PDB file of C-alpha atoms in Angstrom:
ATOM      1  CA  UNK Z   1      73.942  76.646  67.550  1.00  0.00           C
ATOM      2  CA  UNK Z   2      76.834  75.240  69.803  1.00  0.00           C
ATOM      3  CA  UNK Z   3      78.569  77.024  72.802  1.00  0.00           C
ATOM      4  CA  UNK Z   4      81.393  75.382  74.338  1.00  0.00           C
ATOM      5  CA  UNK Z   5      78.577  72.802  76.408  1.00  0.00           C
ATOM      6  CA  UNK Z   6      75.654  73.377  74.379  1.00  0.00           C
ATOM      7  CA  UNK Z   7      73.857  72.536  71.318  1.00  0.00           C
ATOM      8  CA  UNK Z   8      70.450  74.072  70.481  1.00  0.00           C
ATOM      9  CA  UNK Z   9      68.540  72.760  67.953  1.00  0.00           C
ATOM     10  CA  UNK Z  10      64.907  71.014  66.661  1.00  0.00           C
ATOM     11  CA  UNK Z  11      64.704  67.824  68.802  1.00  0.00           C
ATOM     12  CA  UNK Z  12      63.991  64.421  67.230  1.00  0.00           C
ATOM     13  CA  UNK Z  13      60.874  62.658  67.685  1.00  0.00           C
ATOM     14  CA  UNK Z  14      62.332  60.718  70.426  1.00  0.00           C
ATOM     15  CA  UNK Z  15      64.610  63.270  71.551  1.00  0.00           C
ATOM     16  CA  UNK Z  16      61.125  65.653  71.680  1.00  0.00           C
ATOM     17  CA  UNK Z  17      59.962  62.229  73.974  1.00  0.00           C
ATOM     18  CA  UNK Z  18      62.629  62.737  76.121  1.00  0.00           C
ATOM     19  CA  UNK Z  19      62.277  66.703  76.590  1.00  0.00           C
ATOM     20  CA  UNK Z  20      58.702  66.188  77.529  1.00  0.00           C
ATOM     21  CA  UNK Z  21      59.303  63.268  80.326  1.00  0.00           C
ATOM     22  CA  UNK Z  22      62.175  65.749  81.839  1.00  0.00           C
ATOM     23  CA  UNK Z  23      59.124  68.481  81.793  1.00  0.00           C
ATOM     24  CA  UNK Z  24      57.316  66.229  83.201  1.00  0.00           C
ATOM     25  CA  UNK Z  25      59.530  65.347  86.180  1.00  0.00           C
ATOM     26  CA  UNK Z  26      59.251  69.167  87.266  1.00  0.00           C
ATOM     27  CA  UNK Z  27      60.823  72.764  85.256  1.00  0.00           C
ATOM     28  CA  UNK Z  28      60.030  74.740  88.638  1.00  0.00           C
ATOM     29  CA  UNK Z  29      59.629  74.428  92.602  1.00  0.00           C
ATOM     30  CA  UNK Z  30      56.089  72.973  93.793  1.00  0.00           C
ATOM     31  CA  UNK Z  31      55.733  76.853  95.772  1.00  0.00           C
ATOM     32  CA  UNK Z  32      56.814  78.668  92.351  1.00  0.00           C
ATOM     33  CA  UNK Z  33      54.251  79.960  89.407  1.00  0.00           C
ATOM     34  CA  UNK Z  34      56.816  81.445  87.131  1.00  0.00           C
ATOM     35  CA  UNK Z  35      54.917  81.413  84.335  1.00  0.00           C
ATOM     36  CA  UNK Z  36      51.760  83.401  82.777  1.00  0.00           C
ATOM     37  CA  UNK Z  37      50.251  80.371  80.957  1.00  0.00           C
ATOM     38  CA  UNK Z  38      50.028  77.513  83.829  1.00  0.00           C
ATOM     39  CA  UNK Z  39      51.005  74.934  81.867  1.00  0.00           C
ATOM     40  CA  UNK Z  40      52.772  73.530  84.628  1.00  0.00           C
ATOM     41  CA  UNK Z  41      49.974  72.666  86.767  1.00  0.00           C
ATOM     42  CA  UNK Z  42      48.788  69.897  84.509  1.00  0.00           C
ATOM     43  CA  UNK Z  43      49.601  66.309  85.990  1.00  0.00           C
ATOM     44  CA  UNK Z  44      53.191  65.080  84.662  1.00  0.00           C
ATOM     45  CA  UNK Z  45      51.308  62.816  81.752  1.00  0.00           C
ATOM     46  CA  UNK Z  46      48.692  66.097  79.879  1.00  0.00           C
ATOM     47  CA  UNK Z  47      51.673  68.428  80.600  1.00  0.00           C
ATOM     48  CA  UNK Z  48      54.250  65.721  78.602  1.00  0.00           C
ATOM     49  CA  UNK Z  49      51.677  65.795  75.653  1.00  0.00           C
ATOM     50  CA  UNK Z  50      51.540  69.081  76.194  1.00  0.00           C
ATOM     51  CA  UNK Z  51      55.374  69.875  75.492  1.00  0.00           C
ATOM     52  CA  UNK Z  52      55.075  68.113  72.077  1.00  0.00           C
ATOM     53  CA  UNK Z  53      51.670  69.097  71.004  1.00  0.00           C
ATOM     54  CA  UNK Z  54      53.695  72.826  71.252  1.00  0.00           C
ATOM     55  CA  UNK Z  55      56.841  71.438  69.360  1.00  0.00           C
ATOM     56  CA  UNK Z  56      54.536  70.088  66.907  1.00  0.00           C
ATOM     57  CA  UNK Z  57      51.871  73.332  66.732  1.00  0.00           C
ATOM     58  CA  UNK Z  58      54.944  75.960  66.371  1.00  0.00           C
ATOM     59  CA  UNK Z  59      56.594  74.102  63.369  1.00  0.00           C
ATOM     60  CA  UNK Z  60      52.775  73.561  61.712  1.00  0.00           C
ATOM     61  CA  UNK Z  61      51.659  77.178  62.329  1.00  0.00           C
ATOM     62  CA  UNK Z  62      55.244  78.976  61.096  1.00  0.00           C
ATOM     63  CA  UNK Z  63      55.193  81.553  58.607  1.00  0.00           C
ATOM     64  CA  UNK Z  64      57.810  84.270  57.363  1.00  0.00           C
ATOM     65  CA  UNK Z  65      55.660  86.433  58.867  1.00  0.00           C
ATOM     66  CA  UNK Z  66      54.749  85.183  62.131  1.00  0.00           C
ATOM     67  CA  UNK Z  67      56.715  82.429  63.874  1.00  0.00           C
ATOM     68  CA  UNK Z  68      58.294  80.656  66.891  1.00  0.00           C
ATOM     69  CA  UNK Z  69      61.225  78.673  66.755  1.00  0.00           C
ATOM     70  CA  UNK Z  70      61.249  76.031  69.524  1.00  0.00           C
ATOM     71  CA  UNK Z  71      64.909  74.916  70.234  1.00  0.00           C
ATOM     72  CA  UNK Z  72      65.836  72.312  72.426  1.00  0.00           C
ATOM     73  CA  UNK Z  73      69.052  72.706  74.914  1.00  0.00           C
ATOM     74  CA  UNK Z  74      71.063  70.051  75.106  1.00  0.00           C
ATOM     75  CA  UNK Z  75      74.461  68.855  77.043  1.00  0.00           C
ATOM     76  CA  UNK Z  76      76.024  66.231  76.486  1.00  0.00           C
ATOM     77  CA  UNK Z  77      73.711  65.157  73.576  1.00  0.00           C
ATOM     78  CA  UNK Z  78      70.583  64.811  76.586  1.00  0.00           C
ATOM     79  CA  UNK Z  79      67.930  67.257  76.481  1.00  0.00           C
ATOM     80  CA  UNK Z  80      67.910  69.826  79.328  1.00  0.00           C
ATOM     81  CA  UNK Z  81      65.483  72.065  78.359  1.00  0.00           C
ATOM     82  CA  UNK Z  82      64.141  74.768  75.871  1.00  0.00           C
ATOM     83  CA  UNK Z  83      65.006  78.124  74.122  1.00  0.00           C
ATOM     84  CA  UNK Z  84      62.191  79.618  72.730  1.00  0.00           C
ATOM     85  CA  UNK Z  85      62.364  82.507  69.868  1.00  0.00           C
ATOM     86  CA  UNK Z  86      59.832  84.201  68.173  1.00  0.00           C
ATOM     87  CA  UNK Z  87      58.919  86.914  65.777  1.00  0.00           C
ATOM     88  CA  UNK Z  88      55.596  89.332  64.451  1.00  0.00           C
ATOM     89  CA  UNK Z  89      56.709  91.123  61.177  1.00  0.00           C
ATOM     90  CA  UNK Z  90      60.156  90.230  62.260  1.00  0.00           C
ATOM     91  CA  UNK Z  91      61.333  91.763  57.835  1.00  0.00           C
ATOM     92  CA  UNK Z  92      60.540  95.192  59.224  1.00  0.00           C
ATOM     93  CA  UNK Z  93      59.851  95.182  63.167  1.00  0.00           C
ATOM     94  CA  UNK Z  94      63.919  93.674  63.283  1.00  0.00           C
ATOM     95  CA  UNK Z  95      62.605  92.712  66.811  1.00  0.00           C
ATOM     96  CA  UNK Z  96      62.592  88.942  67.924  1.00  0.00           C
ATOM     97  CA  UNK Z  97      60.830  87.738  71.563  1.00  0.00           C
ATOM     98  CA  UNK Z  98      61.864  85.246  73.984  1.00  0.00           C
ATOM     99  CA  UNK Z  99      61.237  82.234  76.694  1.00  0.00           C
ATOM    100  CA  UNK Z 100      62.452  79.176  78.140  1.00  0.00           C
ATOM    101  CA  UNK Z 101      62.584  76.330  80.246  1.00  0.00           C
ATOM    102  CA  UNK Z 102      64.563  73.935  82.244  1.00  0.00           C
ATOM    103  CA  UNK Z 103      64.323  70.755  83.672  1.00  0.00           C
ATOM    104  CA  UNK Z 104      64.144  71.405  87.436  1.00  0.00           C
ATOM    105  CA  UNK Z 105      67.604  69.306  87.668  1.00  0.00           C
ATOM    106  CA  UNK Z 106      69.618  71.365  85.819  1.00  0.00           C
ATOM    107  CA  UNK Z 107      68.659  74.441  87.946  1.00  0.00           C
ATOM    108  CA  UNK Z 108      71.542  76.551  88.953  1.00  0.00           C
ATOM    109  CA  UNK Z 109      74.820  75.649  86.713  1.00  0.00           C
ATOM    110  CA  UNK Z 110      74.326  78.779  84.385  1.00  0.00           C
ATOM    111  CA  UNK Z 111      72.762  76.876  81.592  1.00  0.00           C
ATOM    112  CA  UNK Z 112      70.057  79.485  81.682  1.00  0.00           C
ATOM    113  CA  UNK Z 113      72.558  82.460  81.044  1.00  0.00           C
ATOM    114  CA  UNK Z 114      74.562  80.274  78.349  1.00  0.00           C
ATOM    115  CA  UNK Z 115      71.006  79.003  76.128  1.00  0.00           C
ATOM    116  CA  UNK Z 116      69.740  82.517  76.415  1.00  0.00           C
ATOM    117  CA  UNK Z 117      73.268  83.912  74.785  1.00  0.00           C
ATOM    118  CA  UNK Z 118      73.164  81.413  72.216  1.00  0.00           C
ATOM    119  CA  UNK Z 119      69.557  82.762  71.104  1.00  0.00           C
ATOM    120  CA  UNK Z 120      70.821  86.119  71.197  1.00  0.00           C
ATOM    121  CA  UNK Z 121      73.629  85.344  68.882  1.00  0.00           C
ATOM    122  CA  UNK Z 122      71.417  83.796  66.780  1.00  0.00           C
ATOM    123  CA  UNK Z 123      69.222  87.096  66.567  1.00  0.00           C
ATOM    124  CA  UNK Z 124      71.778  89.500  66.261  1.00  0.00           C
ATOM    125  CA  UNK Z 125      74.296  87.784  64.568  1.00  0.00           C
ATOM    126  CA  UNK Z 126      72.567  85.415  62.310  1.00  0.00           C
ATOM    127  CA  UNK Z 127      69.481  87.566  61.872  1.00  0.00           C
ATOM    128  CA  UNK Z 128      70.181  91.174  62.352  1.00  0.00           C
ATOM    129  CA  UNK Z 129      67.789  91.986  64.902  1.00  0.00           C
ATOM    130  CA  UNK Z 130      67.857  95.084  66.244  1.00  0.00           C
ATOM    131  CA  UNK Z 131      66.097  94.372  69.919  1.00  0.00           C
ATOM    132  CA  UNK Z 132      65.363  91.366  71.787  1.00  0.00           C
ATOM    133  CA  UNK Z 133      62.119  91.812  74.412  1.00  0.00           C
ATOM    134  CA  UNK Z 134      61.409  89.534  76.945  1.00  0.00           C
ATOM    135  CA  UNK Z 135      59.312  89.295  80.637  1.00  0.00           C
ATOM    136  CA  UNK Z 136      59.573  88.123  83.516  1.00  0.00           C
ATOM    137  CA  UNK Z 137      57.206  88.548  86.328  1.00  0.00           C
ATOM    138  CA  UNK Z 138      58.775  90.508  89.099  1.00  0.00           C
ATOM    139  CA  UNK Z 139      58.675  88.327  92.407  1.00  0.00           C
ATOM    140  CA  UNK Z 140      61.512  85.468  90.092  1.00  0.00           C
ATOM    141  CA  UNK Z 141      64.369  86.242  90.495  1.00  0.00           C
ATOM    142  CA  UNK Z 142      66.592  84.210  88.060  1.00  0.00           C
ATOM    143  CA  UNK Z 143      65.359  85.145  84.377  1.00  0.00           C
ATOM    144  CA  UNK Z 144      65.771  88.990  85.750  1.00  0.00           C
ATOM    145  CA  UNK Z 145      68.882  88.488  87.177  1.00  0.00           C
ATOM    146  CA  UNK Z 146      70.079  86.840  83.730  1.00  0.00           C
ATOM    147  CA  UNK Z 147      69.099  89.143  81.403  1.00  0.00           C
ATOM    148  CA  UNK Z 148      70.413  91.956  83.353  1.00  0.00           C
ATOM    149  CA  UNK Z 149      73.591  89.939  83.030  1.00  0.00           C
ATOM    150  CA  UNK Z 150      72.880  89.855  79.289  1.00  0.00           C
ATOM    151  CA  UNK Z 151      72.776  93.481  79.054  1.00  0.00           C
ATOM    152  CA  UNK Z 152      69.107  94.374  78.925  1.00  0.00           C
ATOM    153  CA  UNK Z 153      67.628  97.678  80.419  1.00  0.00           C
ATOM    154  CA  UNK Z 154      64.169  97.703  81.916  1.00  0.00           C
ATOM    155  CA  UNK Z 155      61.253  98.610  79.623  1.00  0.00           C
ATOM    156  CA  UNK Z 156      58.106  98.874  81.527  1.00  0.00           C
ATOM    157  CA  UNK Z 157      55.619  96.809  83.435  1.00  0.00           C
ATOM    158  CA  UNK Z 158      52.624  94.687  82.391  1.00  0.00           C
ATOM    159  CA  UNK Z 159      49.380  93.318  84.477  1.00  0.00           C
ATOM    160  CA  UNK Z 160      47.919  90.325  83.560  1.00  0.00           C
ATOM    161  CA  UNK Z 161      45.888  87.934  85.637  1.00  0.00           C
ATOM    162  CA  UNK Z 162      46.528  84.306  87.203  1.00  0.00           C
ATOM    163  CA  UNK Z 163      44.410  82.546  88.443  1.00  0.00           C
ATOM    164  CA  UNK Z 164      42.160  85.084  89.746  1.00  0.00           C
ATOM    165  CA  UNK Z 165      45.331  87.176  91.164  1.00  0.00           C
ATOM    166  CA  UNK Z 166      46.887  90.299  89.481  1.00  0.00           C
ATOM    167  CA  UNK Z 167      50.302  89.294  88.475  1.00  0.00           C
ATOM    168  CA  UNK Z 168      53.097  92.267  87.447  1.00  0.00           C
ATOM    169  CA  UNK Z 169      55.726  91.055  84.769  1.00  0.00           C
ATOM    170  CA  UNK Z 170      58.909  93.175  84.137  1.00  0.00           C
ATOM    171  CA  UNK Z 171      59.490  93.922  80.487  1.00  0.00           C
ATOM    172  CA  UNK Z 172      63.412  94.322  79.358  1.00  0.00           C
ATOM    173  CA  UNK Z 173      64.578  94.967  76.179  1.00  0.00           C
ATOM    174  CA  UNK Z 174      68.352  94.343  74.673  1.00  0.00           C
ATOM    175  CA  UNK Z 175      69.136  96.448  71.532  1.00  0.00           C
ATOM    176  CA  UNK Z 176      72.141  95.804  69.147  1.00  0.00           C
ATOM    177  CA  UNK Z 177      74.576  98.438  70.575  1.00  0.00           C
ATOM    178  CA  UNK Z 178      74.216  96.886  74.320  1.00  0.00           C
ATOM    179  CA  UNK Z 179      74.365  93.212  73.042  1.00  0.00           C
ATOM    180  CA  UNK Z 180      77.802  94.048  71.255  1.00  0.00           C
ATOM    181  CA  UNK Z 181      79.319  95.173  74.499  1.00  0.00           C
ATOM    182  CA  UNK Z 182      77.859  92.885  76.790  1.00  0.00           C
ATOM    183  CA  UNK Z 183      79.926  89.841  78.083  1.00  0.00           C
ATOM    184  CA  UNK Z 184      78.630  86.709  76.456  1.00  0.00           C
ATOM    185  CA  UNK Z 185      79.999  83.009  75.425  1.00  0.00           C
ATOM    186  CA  UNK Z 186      81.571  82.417  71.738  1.00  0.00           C
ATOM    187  CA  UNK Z 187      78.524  80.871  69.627  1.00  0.00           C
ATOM    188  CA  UNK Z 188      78.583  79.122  66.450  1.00  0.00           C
ATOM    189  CA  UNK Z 189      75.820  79.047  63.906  1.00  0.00           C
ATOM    190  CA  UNK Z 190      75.386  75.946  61.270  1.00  0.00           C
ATOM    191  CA  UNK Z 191      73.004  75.599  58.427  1.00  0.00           C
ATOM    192  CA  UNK Z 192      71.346  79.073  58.918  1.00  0.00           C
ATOM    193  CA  UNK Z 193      71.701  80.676  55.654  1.00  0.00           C
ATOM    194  CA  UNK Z 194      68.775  78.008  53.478  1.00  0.00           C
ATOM    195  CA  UNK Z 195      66.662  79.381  56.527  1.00  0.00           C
ATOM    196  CA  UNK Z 196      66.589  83.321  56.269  1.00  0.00           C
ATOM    197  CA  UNK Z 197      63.542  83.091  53.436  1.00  0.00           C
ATOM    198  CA  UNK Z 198      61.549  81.657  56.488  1.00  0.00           C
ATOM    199  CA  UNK Z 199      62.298  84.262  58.767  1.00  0.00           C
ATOM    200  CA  UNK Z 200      60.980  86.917  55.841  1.00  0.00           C
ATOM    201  CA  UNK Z 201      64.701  87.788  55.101  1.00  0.00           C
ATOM    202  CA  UNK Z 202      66.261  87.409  52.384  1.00  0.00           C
ATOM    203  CA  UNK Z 203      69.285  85.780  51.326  1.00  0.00           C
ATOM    204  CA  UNK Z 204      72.303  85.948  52.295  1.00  0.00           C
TER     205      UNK Z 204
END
């Protein structure tokens, strides 16, 4: 997928080296705990092998009917960070799930807004997905403020624990009819149709 700065795509083996040494270097202030899984708080070197070891895992686990589809962000051909997608039953459910991460450096120049559009595209576009979910937990700011930008509507709460502390995450959902009117970047999709068997669709 390509907007008009961005590629998205599976990294390299030493492009994948590269994504996990700008993890490494920080995706997040030292006061922030954005995410639910802390994978963050490992030291730079278990949370670089960590990055891969999910790269690798999410290709080596994938099925039609359960899968995750890891993309890399890049600009300017350098890795920046990464635009997760996944689906359950994703044939009949028509609903597809999503995270991501950036390198602490590229904080703040809309790259977040423009990866997560991209993905969208690809979802609605490409796969004919009827709803995107995602969550965010309610004390960070930017991933709400971005997919309220996107055209999502609130869709309930969830309570989960971190490290010993209750920890509220606020559930949005985007269907078709909102993602169609919403202002978004043009996208382009390459070398999607040889894929749809492994998303459980079939050809196009």
């Amino acid at each position: 997928m390509r907007t008009d700065r961005l590629e998205l795509r599976l990294p390299t083996d030493d492009e994948l080296a590269e994504l996990a040494e700008l993890a490494a270097r920080g995706v997040h202030r030292p006061d922030e705990r954005p995410f639910l899984t802390p994978w963050t708080d490992l030291p730079p070197r278990e949370l670089a092998r960590r990055v891969v070891q999910w790269q690798w895992r999410a290709r080596g686990e994938w099925t039609p009917l359960s899968w995750s589809l890891q993309l890399a962000v890049f600009e300017h051909d350098r890795p920046v960070g990464v635009q997760q997608m996944s689906g359950r039953d994703f044939a009949v459910l028509r609903e597809v799930k999503s995270a991501s991460w950036l390198g602490l450096e590229h904080h703040g120049r809309g790259i977040g807004r423009e990866m997560r559009a991209a993905m969208l595209h690809l979802a609605f576009a490409g796969l004919d997905a009827e709803y995107a979910v995602t969550e965010s937990f309610a004390d960070n700011p930017a991933p709400l403020a971005i997919s309220k930008r996107l055209g999502y509507r609130p869709d309930g709460i969830s309570r989960d624990v971190l490290h010993d502390e209750v920890r509220v995450s606020q559930r949005l959902r985007l269907g078709r009819p909102d993602w169609a009117a919403s202002d978004r970047p043009a996208v382009t999709v390459e070398g999607l149709d040889p894929c749809r068997e492994l998303f459980g669709l079939a050809a196009a």
